[in-house]
PDB file of C-alpha atoms in Angstrom:
ATOM      1  CA  MET A   1     155.735 186.915  69.719  1.00  0.00           C
ATOM      2  CA  THR A   2     153.282 185.858  67.043  1.00  0.00           C
ATOM      3  CA  THR A   3     151.238 188.326  65.050  1.00  0.00           C
ATOM      4  CA  GLN A   4     147.675 187.482  64.163  1.00  0.00           C
ATOM      5  CA  THR A   5     146.314 188.389  60.759  1.00  0.00           C
ATOM      6  CA  LYS A   6     143.402 190.738  61.146  1.00  0.00           C
ATOM      7  CA  LYS A   7     140.140 189.533  59.665  1.00  0.00           C
ATOM      8  CA  ARG A   8     138.764 191.852  57.033  1.00  0.00           C
ATOM      9  CA  PRO A   9     135.482 193.426  58.057  1.00  0.00           C
ATOM     10  CA  ARG A  10     132.500 192.040  56.163  1.00  0.00           C
ATOM     11  CA  VAL A  11     130.783 194.402  53.753  1.00  0.00           C
ATOM     12  CA  PRO A  12     127.145 194.846  52.666  1.00  0.00           C
ATOM     13  CA  VAL A  13     126.560 192.715  49.575  1.00  0.00           C
ATOM     14  CA  HIS A  14     123.108 192.555  47.942  1.00  0.00           C
ATOM     15  CA  GLY A  15     121.968 190.140  45.274  1.00  0.00           C
ATOM     16  CA  VAL A  16     121.459 186.530  44.280  1.00  0.00           C
ATOM     17  CA  LEU A  17     124.118 183.984  43.344  1.00  0.00           C
ATOM     18  CA  LEU A  18     122.950 180.934  41.415  1.00  0.00           C
ATOM     19  CA  LEU A  19     125.310 178.235  42.609  1.00  0.00           C
ATOM     20  CA  ASP A  20     125.821 174.758  41.166  1.00  0.00           C
ATOM     21  CA  LYS A  21     126.419 172.933  44.446  1.00  0.00           C
ATOM     22  CA  PRO A  22     129.041 170.191  44.210  1.00  0.00           C
ATOM     23  CA  VAL A  23     128.654 166.693  45.612  1.00  0.00           C
ATOM     24  CA  GLY A  24     129.941 166.271  49.172  1.00  0.00           C
ATOM     25  CA  PHE A  25     129.044 169.792  50.333  1.00  0.00           C
ATOM     26  CA  SER A  26     126.117 170.477  52.608  1.00  0.00           C
ATOM     27  CA  SER A  27     124.043 173.483  51.552  1.00  0.00           C
ATOM     28  CA  ASN A  28     125.354 175.351  54.591  1.00  0.00           C
ATOM     29  CA  ASP A  29     128.979 174.496  53.741  1.00  0.00           C
ATOM     30  CA  ALA A  30     128.463 175.892  50.233  1.00  0.00           C
ATOM     31  CA  LEU A  31     126.833 179.033  51.633  1.00  0.00           C
ATOM     32  CA  ILE A  32     129.659 179.642  54.113  1.00  0.00           C
ATOM     33  CA  LYS A  33     132.313 179.322  51.402  1.00  0.00           C
ATOM     34  CA  ALA A  34     130.486 181.627  48.975  1.00  0.00           C
ATOM     35  CA  LYS A  35     129.870 184.152  51.753  1.00  0.00           C
ATOM     36  CA  ARG A  36     133.590 184.152  52.571  1.00  0.00           C
ATOM     37  CA  LEU A  37     134.605 184.529  48.915  1.00  0.00           C
ATOM     38  CA  LEU A  38     132.285 187.534  48.556  1.00  0.00           C
ATOM     39  CA  ASN A  39     133.231 188.902  52.001  1.00  0.00           C
ATOM     40  CA  ALA A  40     129.503 189.380  52.605  1.00  0.00           C
ATOM     41  CA  MET A  41     127.863 190.366  55.888  1.00  0.00           C
ATOM     42  CA  LYS A  42     124.528 188.593  55.528  1.00  0.00           C
ATOM     43  CA  ALA A  43     123.555 185.539  53.485  1.00  0.00           C
ATOM     44  CA  GLY A  44     121.132 182.640  53.344  1.00  0.00           C
ATOM     45  CA  HIS A  45     120.215 179.753  51.034  1.00  0.00           C
ATOM     46  CA  THR A  46     116.808 178.890  49.672  1.00  0.00           C
ATOM     47  CA  GLY A  47     116.156 175.220  50.275  1.00  0.00           C
ATOM     48  CA  THR A  48     118.510 172.482  51.385  1.00  0.00           C
ATOM     49  CA  LEU A  49     120.211 170.039  49.036  1.00  0.00           C
ATOM     50  CA  ASP A  50     121.583 166.847  50.608  1.00  0.00           C
ATOM     51  CA  PRO A  51     125.394 166.475  50.492  1.00  0.00           C
ATOM     52  CA  PHE A  52     125.191 163.688  47.875  1.00  0.00           C
ATOM     53  CA  ALA A  53     122.980 165.890  45.654  1.00  0.00           C
ATOM     54  CA  THR A  54     124.220 168.524  43.209  1.00  0.00           C
ATOM     55  CA  GLY A  55     122.736 171.378  41.261  1.00  0.00           C
ATOM     56  CA  LEU A  56     120.959 174.665  41.665  1.00  0.00           C
ATOM     57  CA  LEU A  57     121.265 176.307  45.075  1.00  0.00           C
ATOM     58  CA  PRO A  58     120.239 179.982  44.944  1.00  0.00           C
ATOM     59  CA  LEU A  59     122.139 181.979  47.568  1.00  0.00           C
ATOM     60  CA  CYS A  60     120.705 185.287  48.787  1.00  0.00           C
ATOM     61  CA  PHE A  61     122.863 188.123  50.080  1.00  0.00           C
ATOM     62  CA  GLY A  62     121.880 191.219  52.034  1.00  0.00           C
ATOM     63  CA  GLU A  63     118.486 192.647  51.045  1.00  0.00           C
ATOM     64  CA  ALA A  64     117.780 189.592  48.864  1.00  0.00           C
ATOM     65  CA  THR A  65     117.409 187.458  52.015  1.00  0.00           C
ATOM     66  CA  LYS A  66     114.070 189.228  52.627  1.00  0.00           C
ATOM     67  CA  PHE A  67     112.647 187.407  49.612  1.00  0.00           C
ATOM     68  CA  SER A  68     114.210 183.957  50.076  1.00  0.00           C
ATOM     69  CA  GLN A  69     110.976 182.514  51.495  1.00  0.00           C
ATOM     70  CA  ASP A  70     109.436 182.714  48.029  1.00  0.00           C
ATOM     71  CA  LEU A  71     112.000 180.242  46.702  1.00  0.00           C
ATOM     72  CA  LEU A  72     111.562 177.948  49.703  1.00  0.00           C
ATOM     73  CA  GLU A  73     107.906 177.665  48.733  1.00  0.00           C
ATOM     74  CA  ALA A  74     108.489 177.437  44.968  1.00  0.00           C
ATOM     75  CA  ASP A  75     108.176 174.308  42.828  1.00  0.00           C
ATOM     76  CA  LYS A  76     111.457 172.541  42.135  1.00  0.00           C
ATOM     77  CA  THR A  77     112.666 170.338  39.286  1.00  0.00           C
ATOM     78  CA  TYR A  78     115.241 167.539  39.523  1.00  0.00           C
ATOM     79  CA  THR A  79     116.859 164.870  37.423  1.00  0.00           C
ATOM     80  CA  THR A  80     117.586 161.696  39.318  1.00  0.00           C
ATOM     81  CA  VAL A  81     118.965 158.187  38.846  1.00  0.00           C
ATOM     82  CA  VAL A  82     117.110 155.545  40.866  1.00  0.00           C
ATOM     83  CA  HIS A  83     119.011 152.332  41.617  1.00  0.00           C
ATOM     84  CA  ILE A  84     116.308 149.652  41.595  1.00  0.00           C
ATOM     85  CA  GLY A  85     116.758 146.483  43.670  1.00  0.00           C
ATOM     86  CA  VAL A  86     118.905 147.951  46.461  1.00  0.00           C
ATOM     87  CA  THR A  87     117.560 149.686  49.579  1.00  0.00           C
ATOM     88  CA  THR A  88     119.687 151.716  51.978  1.00  0.00           C
ATOM     89  CA  THR A  89     119.233 153.189  55.456  1.00  0.00           C
ATOM     90  CA  THR A  90     119.033 156.749  54.103  1.00  0.00           C
ATOM     91  CA  GLY A  91     117.309 156.158  50.764  1.00  0.00           C
ATOM     92  CA  ASP A  92     120.427 157.358  48.910  1.00  0.00           C
ATOM     93  CA  THR A  93     124.066 156.446  48.350  1.00  0.00           C
ATOM     94  CA  GLU A  94     125.166 157.814  51.738  1.00  0.00           C
ATOM     95  CA  GLY A  95     123.445 155.057  53.699  1.00  0.00           C
ATOM     96  CA  ASP A  96     124.301 151.428  54.461  1.00  0.00           C
ATOM     97  CA  VAL A  97     122.774 148.740  52.260  1.00  0.00           C
ATOM     98  CA  LEU A  98     119.756 147.118  53.890  1.00  0.00           C
ATOM     99  CA  GLU A  99     118.724 144.635  51.211  1.00  0.00           C
ATOM    100  CA  THR A 100     119.601 143.614  47.656  1.00  0.00           C
ATOM    101  CA  ARG A 101     116.981 141.924  45.486  1.00  0.00           C
ATOM    102  CA  SER A 102     116.934 140.705  41.917  1.00  0.00           C
ATOM    103  CA  VAL A 103     115.460 143.076  39.360  1.00  0.00           C
ATOM    104  CA  ASP A 104     113.076 141.726  36.767  1.00  0.00           C
ATOM    105  CA  VAL A 105     110.922 144.647  35.681  1.00  0.00           C
ATOM    106  CA  SER A 106     110.174 145.950  32.211  1.00  0.00           C
ATOM    107  CA  GLU A 107     110.064 149.500  30.950  1.00  0.00           C
ATOM    108  CA  GLU A 108     106.299 149.158  30.540  1.00  0.00           C
ATOM    109  CA  GLN A 109     105.901 148.097  34.189  1.00  0.00           C
ATOM    110  CA  ILE A 110     107.934 151.118  35.266  1.00  0.00           C
ATOM    111  CA  ARG A 111     105.821 153.497  33.169  1.00  0.00           C
ATOM    112  CA  GLN A 112     102.643 152.093  34.702  1.00  0.00           C
ATOM    113  CA  VAL A 113     104.010 152.486  38.240  1.00  0.00           C
ATOM    114  CA  LEU A 114     105.094 156.079  37.561  1.00  0.00           C
ATOM    115  CA  LYS A 115     101.461 156.985  36.870  1.00  0.00           C
ATOM    116  CA  GLN A 116     100.658 156.139  40.510  1.00  0.00           C
ATOM    117  CA  PHE A 117     103.063 158.841  41.681  1.00  0.00           C
ATOM    118  CA  THR A 118     101.929 161.696  39.459  1.00  0.00           C
ATOM    119  CA  GLY A 119      99.671 164.386  40.941  1.00  0.00           C
ATOM    120  CA  PRO A 120      98.820 164.806  44.647  1.00  0.00           C
ATOM    121  CA  ILE A 121     100.436 162.061  46.739  1.00  0.00           C
ATOM    122  CA  ALA A 122     101.150 161.372  50.418  1.00  0.00           C
ATOM    123  CA  GLN A 123     104.743 160.937  51.604  1.00  0.00           C
ATOM    124  CA  VAL A 124     106.068 159.833  54.969  1.00  0.00           C
ATOM    125  CA  PRO A 125     109.146 162.009  55.697  1.00  0.00           C
ATOM    126  CA  PRO A 126     112.356 160.002  56.083  1.00  0.00           C
ATOM    127  CA  MET A 127     114.033 159.501  59.448  1.00  0.00           C
ATOM    128  CA  TYR A 128     117.240 160.846  57.905  1.00  0.00           C
ATOM    129  CA  SER A 129     115.900 164.397  57.556  1.00  0.00           C
ATOM    130  CA  ALA A 130     116.224 167.749  59.315  1.00  0.00           C
ATOM    131  CA  LEU A 131     112.601 167.760  60.459  1.00  0.00           C
ATOM    132  CA  LYS A 132     112.498 168.205  64.226  1.00  0.00           C
ATOM    133  CA  ARG A 133     110.760 166.278  66.987  1.00  0.00           C
ATOM    134  CA  ASP A 134     110.980 167.746  70.498  1.00  0.00           C
ATOM    135  CA  GLY A 135     113.620 170.188  69.270  1.00  0.00           C
ATOM    136  CA  LYS A 136     115.905 167.482  67.867  1.00  0.00           C
ATOM    137  CA  PRO A 137     116.368 166.665  64.134  1.00  0.00           C
ATOM    138  CA  LEU A 138     115.029 163.284  63.081  1.00  0.00           C
ATOM    139  CA  TYR A 139     118.444 162.273  61.725  1.00  0.00           C
ATOM    140  CA  GLU A 140     119.842 162.372  65.285  1.00  0.00           C
ATOM    141  CA  TYR A 141     117.250 159.830  66.385  1.00  0.00           C
ATOM    142  CA  ALA A 142     118.001 157.732  63.288  1.00  0.00           C
ATOM    143  CA  ARG A 143     121.743 157.720  64.009  1.00  0.00           C
ATOM    144  CA  ALA A 144     120.951 156.512  67.518  1.00  0.00           C
ATOM    145  CA  GLY A 145     118.927 153.637  66.061  1.00  0.00           C
ATOM    146  CA  VAL A 146     115.555 155.113  67.043  1.00  0.00           C
ATOM    147  CA  THR A 147     112.658 155.129  64.569  1.00  0.00           C
ATOM    148  CA  LEU A 148     109.736 157.445  65.307  1.00  0.00           C
ATOM    149  CA  GLU A 149     106.248 157.498  63.880  1.00  0.00           C
ATOM    150  CA  ARG A 150     105.889 160.231  61.252  1.00  0.00           C
ATOM    151  CA  GLU A 151     102.712 161.617  59.782  1.00  0.00           C
ATOM    152  CA  ALA A 152     102.326 161.472  56.017  1.00  0.00           C
ATOM    153  CA  ARG A 153     102.529 164.859  54.282  1.00  0.00           C
ATOM    154  CA  HIS A 154     100.646 165.821  51.144  1.00  0.00           C
ATOM    155  CA  VAL A 155     102.810 166.961  48.227  1.00  0.00           C
ATOM    156  CA  VAL A 156     102.263 167.300  44.493  1.00  0.00           C
ATOM    157  CA  ILE A 157     104.321 165.663  41.748  1.00  0.00           C
ATOM    158  CA  HIS A 158     103.527 167.962  38.833  1.00  0.00           C
ATOM    159  CA  GLU A 159     105.573 165.981  36.315  1.00  0.00           C
ATOM    160  CA  LEU A 160     107.301 162.592  36.523  1.00  0.00           C
ATOM    161  CA  GLU A 161     109.075 161.986  33.241  1.00  0.00           C
ATOM    162  CA  PHE A 162     110.674 158.682  32.253  1.00  0.00           C
ATOM    163  CA  LEU A 163     114.096 159.469  30.729  1.00  0.00           C
ATOM    164  CA  ALA A 164     115.911 156.134  30.420  1.00  0.00           C
ATOM    165  CA  TYR A 165     116.126 152.626  31.864  1.00  0.00           C
ATOM    166  CA  ASP A 166     119.300 150.561  31.811  1.00  0.00           C
ATOM    167  CA  ALA A 167     118.619 147.951  34.478  1.00  0.00           C
ATOM    168  CA  PRO A 168     118.991 148.407  37.368  1.00  0.00           C
ATOM    169  CA  LEU A 169     119.304 152.204  36.819  1.00  0.00           C
ATOM    170  CA  LEU A 170     116.213 154.293  36.107  1.00  0.00           C
ATOM    171  CA  SER A 171     116.604 157.952  35.072  1.00  0.00           C
ATOM    172  CA  LEU A 172     113.741 160.365  35.775  1.00  0.00           C
ATOM    173  CA  ARG A 173     112.899 164.070  35.696  1.00  0.00           C
ATOM    174  CA  VAL A 174     110.731 165.238  38.600  1.00  0.00           C
ATOM    175  CA  LYS A 175     108.904 168.546  38.963  1.00  0.00           C
ATOM    176  CA  CYS A 176     107.388 168.764  42.431  1.00  0.00           C
ATOM    177  CA  SER A 177     105.936 171.024  45.094  1.00  0.00           C
ATOM    178  CA  LYS A 178     107.764 172.263  48.168  1.00  0.00           C
ATOM    179  CA  GLY A 179     108.254 169.650  50.875  1.00  0.00           C
ATOM    180  CA  THR A 180     108.753 166.748  48.449  1.00  0.00           C
ATOM    181  CA  TYR A 181     111.479 164.238  49.313  1.00  0.00           C
ATOM    182  CA  VAL A 182     112.768 162.806  46.033  1.00  0.00           C
ATOM    183  CA  ARG A 183     114.597 160.159  48.082  1.00  0.00           C
ATOM    184  CA  VAL A 184     111.268 158.937  49.416  1.00  0.00           C
ATOM    185  CA  LEU A 185     109.749 159.085  45.933  1.00  0.00           C
ATOM    186  CA  GLY A 186     112.541 156.816  44.662  1.00  0.00           C
ATOM    187  CA  GLU A 187     112.042 154.390  47.556  1.00  0.00           C
ATOM    188  CA  ASP A 188     108.276 154.328  47.030  1.00  0.00           C
ATOM    189  CA  ILE A 189     108.676 153.647  43.297  1.00  0.00           C
ATOM    190  CA  GLY A 190     111.020 150.765  44.141  1.00  0.00           C
ATOM    191  CA  ALA A 191     108.518 149.383  46.665  1.00  0.00           C
ATOM    192  CA  ALA A 192     105.709 149.595  44.083  1.00  0.00           C
ATOM    193  CA  LEU A 193     107.905 147.651  41.638  1.00  0.00           C
ATOM    194  CA  GLY A 194     108.382 144.978  44.309  1.00  0.00           C
ATOM    195  CA  CYS A 195     112.155 145.152  44.573  1.00  0.00           C
ATOM    196  CA  GLY A 196     113.037 148.343  46.502  1.00  0.00           C
ATOM    197  CA  ALA A 197     115.269 151.207  45.405  1.00  0.00           C
ATOM    198  CA  HIS A 198     117.450 154.114  46.479  1.00  0.00           C
ATOM    199  CA  LEU A 199     118.723 157.284  44.781  1.00  0.00           C
ATOM    200  CA  LYS A 200     122.101 156.954  43.093  1.00  0.00           C
ATOM    201  CA  GLU A 201     122.153 160.554  41.833  1.00  0.00           C
ATOM    202  CA  LEU A 202     120.083 163.701  42.381  1.00  0.00           C
ATOM    203  CA  ARG A 203     120.544 166.997  40.563  1.00  0.00           C
ATOM    204  CA  ARG A 204     118.336 170.052  40.994  1.00  0.00           C
ATOM    205  CA  ILE A 205     117.873 171.894  37.707  1.00  0.00           C
ATOM    206  CA  GLN A 206     115.229 174.520  38.535  1.00  0.00           C
ATOM    207  CA  VAL A 207     113.842 176.454  41.523  1.00  0.00           C
ATOM    208  CA  GLY A 208     110.768 178.514  40.679  1.00  0.00           C
ATOM    209  CA  HIS A 209     111.765 180.440  37.547  1.00  0.00           C
ATOM    210  CA  LEU A 210     115.529 180.165  38.247  1.00  0.00           C
ATOM    211  CA  VAL A 211     117.446 177.627  36.141  1.00  0.00           C
ATOM    212  CA  LEU A 212     120.683 175.676  36.522  1.00  0.00           C
ATOM    213  CA  GLU A 213     122.014 176.847  33.129  1.00  0.00           C
ATOM    214  CA  LYS A 214     122.694 180.273  34.623  1.00  0.00           C
ATOM    215  CA  SER A 215     124.566 178.964  37.677  1.00  0.00           C
ATOM    216  CA  ILE A 216     128.289 178.924  38.471  1.00  0.00           C
ATOM    217  CA  THR A 217     130.489 176.623  40.551  1.00  0.00           C
ATOM    218  CA  LEU A 218     132.375 177.452  43.729  1.00  0.00           C
ATOM    219  CA  ASP A 219     135.633 176.630  41.946  1.00  0.00           C
ATOM    220  CA  PHE A 220     134.876 179.206  39.243  1.00  0.00           C
ATOM    221  CA  LEU A 221     133.931 181.811  41.848  1.00  0.00           C
ATOM    222  CA  GLU A 222     137.178 181.180  43.722  1.00  0.00           C
ATOM    223  CA  SER A 223     139.261 181.341  40.535  1.00  0.00           C
ATOM    224  CA  LEU A 224     138.211 184.915  39.780  1.00  0.00           C
ATOM    225  CA  PRO A 225     140.017 187.997  41.051  1.00  0.00           C
ATOM    226  CA  GLU A 226     138.199 189.292  44.103  1.00  0.00           C
ATOM    227  CA  GLU A 227     136.973 192.447  42.395  1.00  0.00           C
ATOM    228  CA  GLN A 228     135.221 190.401  39.673  1.00  0.00           C
ATOM    229  CA  ARG A 229     133.224 188.106  41.949  1.00  0.00           C
ATOM    230  CA  LEU A 230     130.478 190.574  42.838  1.00  0.00           C
ATOM    231  CA  ALA A 231     129.706 191.032  39.131  1.00  0.00           C
ATOM    232  CA  LEU A 232     128.357 187.461  39.092  1.00  0.00           C
ATOM    233  CA  LEU A 233     125.461 188.330  41.393  1.00  0.00           C
ATOM    234  CA  ASP A 234     122.026 188.881  39.930  1.00  0.00           C
ATOM    235  CA  PRO A 235     120.156 191.882  41.356  1.00  0.00           C
ATOM    236  CA  VAL A 236     117.748 191.461  44.250  1.00  0.00           C
ATOM    237  CA  ASP A 237     114.725 191.682  41.971  1.00  0.00           C
ATOM    238  CA  ALA A 238     115.829 188.526  40.133  1.00  0.00           C
ATOM    239  CA  LEU A 239     113.817 186.738  42.816  1.00  0.00           C
ATOM    240  CA  LEU A 240     110.705 188.757  41.958  1.00  0.00           C
ATOM    241  CA  SER A 241     110.807 188.740  38.162  1.00  0.00           C
ATOM    242  CA  SER A 242     107.647 186.642  37.846  1.00  0.00           C
ATOM    243  CA  PHE A 243     105.536 189.330  39.588  1.00  0.00           C
ATOM    244  CA  PRO A 244     103.875 192.330  37.863  1.00  0.00           C
ATOM    245  CA  VAL A 245     105.466 195.776  38.247  1.00  0.00           C
ATOM    246  CA  VAL A 246     104.192 198.988  39.853  1.00  0.00           C
ATOM    247  CA  HIS A 247     106.111 202.281  39.462  1.00  0.00           C
ATOM    248  CA  LEU A 248     105.648 205.095  41.999  1.00  0.00           C
ATOM    249  CA  ASN A 249     106.568 208.767  41.858  1.00  0.00           C
ATOM    250  CA  GLN A 250     108.877 210.321  44.453  1.00  0.00           C
ATOM    251  CA  GLU A 251     106.149 211.195  46.994  1.00  0.00           C
ATOM    252  CA  LEU A 252     104.298 207.880  46.721  1.00  0.00           C
ATOM    253  CA  ALA A 253     107.621 206.038  46.962  1.00  0.00           C
ATOM    254  CA  ARG A 254     108.466 207.931  50.168  1.00  0.00           C
ATOM    255  CA  ARG A 255     105.125 206.997  51.718  1.00  0.00           C
ATOM    256  CA  PHE A 256     105.476 203.374  50.547  1.00  0.00           C
ATOM    257  CA  LEU A 257     108.911 203.088  52.208  1.00  0.00           C
ATOM    258  CA  HIS A 258     107.309 204.314  55.452  1.00  0.00           C
ATOM    259  CA  GLY A 259     104.990 201.302  55.287  1.00  0.00           C
ATOM    260  CA  GLN A 260     101.871 203.271  54.322  1.00  0.00           C
ATOM    261  CA  ARG A 261      99.038 201.637  52.396  1.00  0.00           C
ATOM    262  CA  LEU A 262      98.481 203.641  49.228  1.00  0.00           C
ATOM    263  CA  ALA A 263      95.154 204.244  47.504  1.00  0.00           C
ATOM    264  CA  LEU A 264      96.303 204.345  43.887  1.00  0.00           C
ATOM    265  CA  GLY A 265      92.885 204.252  42.241  1.00  0.00           C
ATOM    266  CA  LYS A 266      92.821 208.044  41.814  1.00  0.00           C
ATOM    267  CA  GLU A 267      96.568 208.474  41.229  1.00  0.00           C
ATOM    268  CA  THR A 268      98.139 208.600  37.782  1.00  0.00           C
ATOM    269  CA  VAL A 269      99.803 205.225  38.328  1.00  0.00           C
ATOM    270  CA  SER A 270      99.636 202.431  35.767  1.00  0.00           C
ATOM    271  CA  LEU A 271      98.432 199.323  37.587  1.00  0.00           C
ATOM    272  CA  PRO A 272      98.545 195.706  36.375  1.00  0.00           C
ATOM    273  CA  GLN A 273      95.178 194.091  35.729  1.00  0.00           C
ATOM    274  CA  VAL A 274      95.653 191.541  38.513  1.00  0.00           C
ATOM    275  CA  ILE A 275      95.057 191.330  42.237  1.00  0.00           C
ATOM    276  CA  GLY A 276      97.939 189.910  44.242  1.00  0.00           C
ATOM    277  CA  ARG A 277     101.659 190.224  44.716  1.00  0.00           C
ATOM    278  CA  VAL A 278     103.636 192.886  42.827  1.00  0.00           C
ATOM    279  CA  ARG A 279     107.139 194.355  42.855  1.00  0.00           C
ATOM    280  CA  VAL A 280     107.398 198.084  43.390  1.00  0.00           C
ATOM    281  CA  TYR A 281     109.945 200.535  41.925  1.00  0.00           C
ATOM    282  CA  ARG A 282     110.653 204.253  42.229  1.00  0.00           C
ATOM    283  CA  ASP A 283     110.136 205.991  38.900  1.00  0.00           C
ATOM    284  CA  SER A 284     112.950 208.520  39.145  1.00  0.00           C
ATOM    285  CA  ASP A 285     115.856 206.099  39.453  1.00  0.00           C
ATOM    286  CA  GLY A 286     114.365 202.621  38.896  1.00  0.00           C
ATOM    287  CA  GLN A 287     115.196 201.625  42.484  1.00  0.00           C
ATOM    288  CA  LEU A 288     113.453 198.485  43.743  1.00  0.00           C
ATOM    289  CA  LEU A 289     111.458 199.443  46.843  1.00  0.00           C
ATOM    290  CA  GLY A 290     110.119 196.028  47.783  1.00  0.00           C
ATOM    291  CA  SER A 291     107.121 193.783  47.320  1.00  0.00           C
ATOM    292  CA  ALA A 292     103.467 194.540  48.027  1.00  0.00           C
ATOM    293  CA  GLN A 293      99.964 193.184  47.726  1.00  0.00           C
ATOM    294  CA  LEU A 294      97.808 194.935  45.147  1.00  0.00           C
ATOM    295  CA  GLN A 295      94.267 194.770  46.480  1.00  0.00           C
ATOM    296  CA  GLU A 296      90.853 195.738  45.174  1.00  0.00           C
ATOM    297  CA  PHE A 297      90.194 199.384  44.272  1.00  0.00           C
ATOM    298  CA  GLY A 298      93.906 199.993  43.637  1.00  0.00           C
ATOM    299  CA  ILE A 299      95.025 199.635  47.263  1.00  0.00           C
ATOM    300  CA  LEU A 300      98.760 198.922  47.500  1.00  0.00           C
ATOM    301  CA  ALA A 301      99.754 197.277  50.801  1.00  0.00           C
ATOM    302  CA  PRO A 302     103.538 197.164  51.484  1.00  0.00           C
ATOM    303  CA  GLU A 303     104.884 193.700  52.225  1.00  0.00           C
ATOM    304  CA  ARG A 304     108.691 193.496  52.355  1.00  0.00           C
ATOM    305  CA  LEU A 305     110.645 196.720  51.999  1.00  0.00           C
ATOM    306  CA  ILE A 306     114.153 197.309  50.726  1.00  0.00           C
ATOM    307  CA  ASN A 307     116.633 199.343  52.754  1.00  0.00           C
ATOM    308  CA  THR A 308     117.349 201.865  49.979  1.00  0.00           C
ATOM    309  CA  GLN A 309     120.199 203.412  51.971  1.00  0.00           C
ATOM    310  CA  GLU A 310     122.330 200.289  51.460  1.00  0.00           C
ATOM    311  CA  SER A 311     121.094 198.605  48.294  1.00  0.00           C
TER     312      SER A 311
END
């Protein structure tokens, strides 16, 4: 008679883990492993990185998942190596080679072409993507040999910095808006140069205000004793650190946590001199209560609230 090892019950874990995703892992694979290592009940990631890509993947646990949408919509920064002269089915190293052409372009030609891709641009999403058509991801159609018409999407390339060129490899730094496919950017640059291209490497170095320098690897997380792993998490409000702060007294905090709009104009509450999103804390213990919209005349409208019983 065999005995089965009982699975440990998951526990509430709250915070943000800045992970340096390794090559070969999908974002979901990395999330599942980190969630298991932390024995966490609830977790989510904040923007997919392709398996061939590496770099910053912020993982949200527990109450932090309520604020993950902000990072999905944040600007992102990458370093990338574009292999000029070779096109592939996927626009990166994971695909089959479609065509190889000779490369005879100068650094000056490259710099001129890069200017065309700085600022607002239109991109046609790749077939090898998770975008859905009739409930099915585009990559499933692509694997079946089906190519569908896709509408161009408007994105913004805030910065496109030339780093190095050692033919046929072009190194760039890209700061871009949400929804940008750096794979497509690399292909489009290659097309503009007249010889095609695909991404050889892609590394995400920043998401919003979060930076790769503060991240850790899965191997490092796994190497630690279990009781030390939770200490690596940043607090939930690490996701909100770019927003102004509002502190409430005990009674106002109670009303805020019940979802009530608060008229703070006549209260003795110090308010930031801006209208818009703020993070809200309880004065007595410094507890994060959630995010809110600060409106005209000192009206504070609750947005996403923290479960203070668990966090």
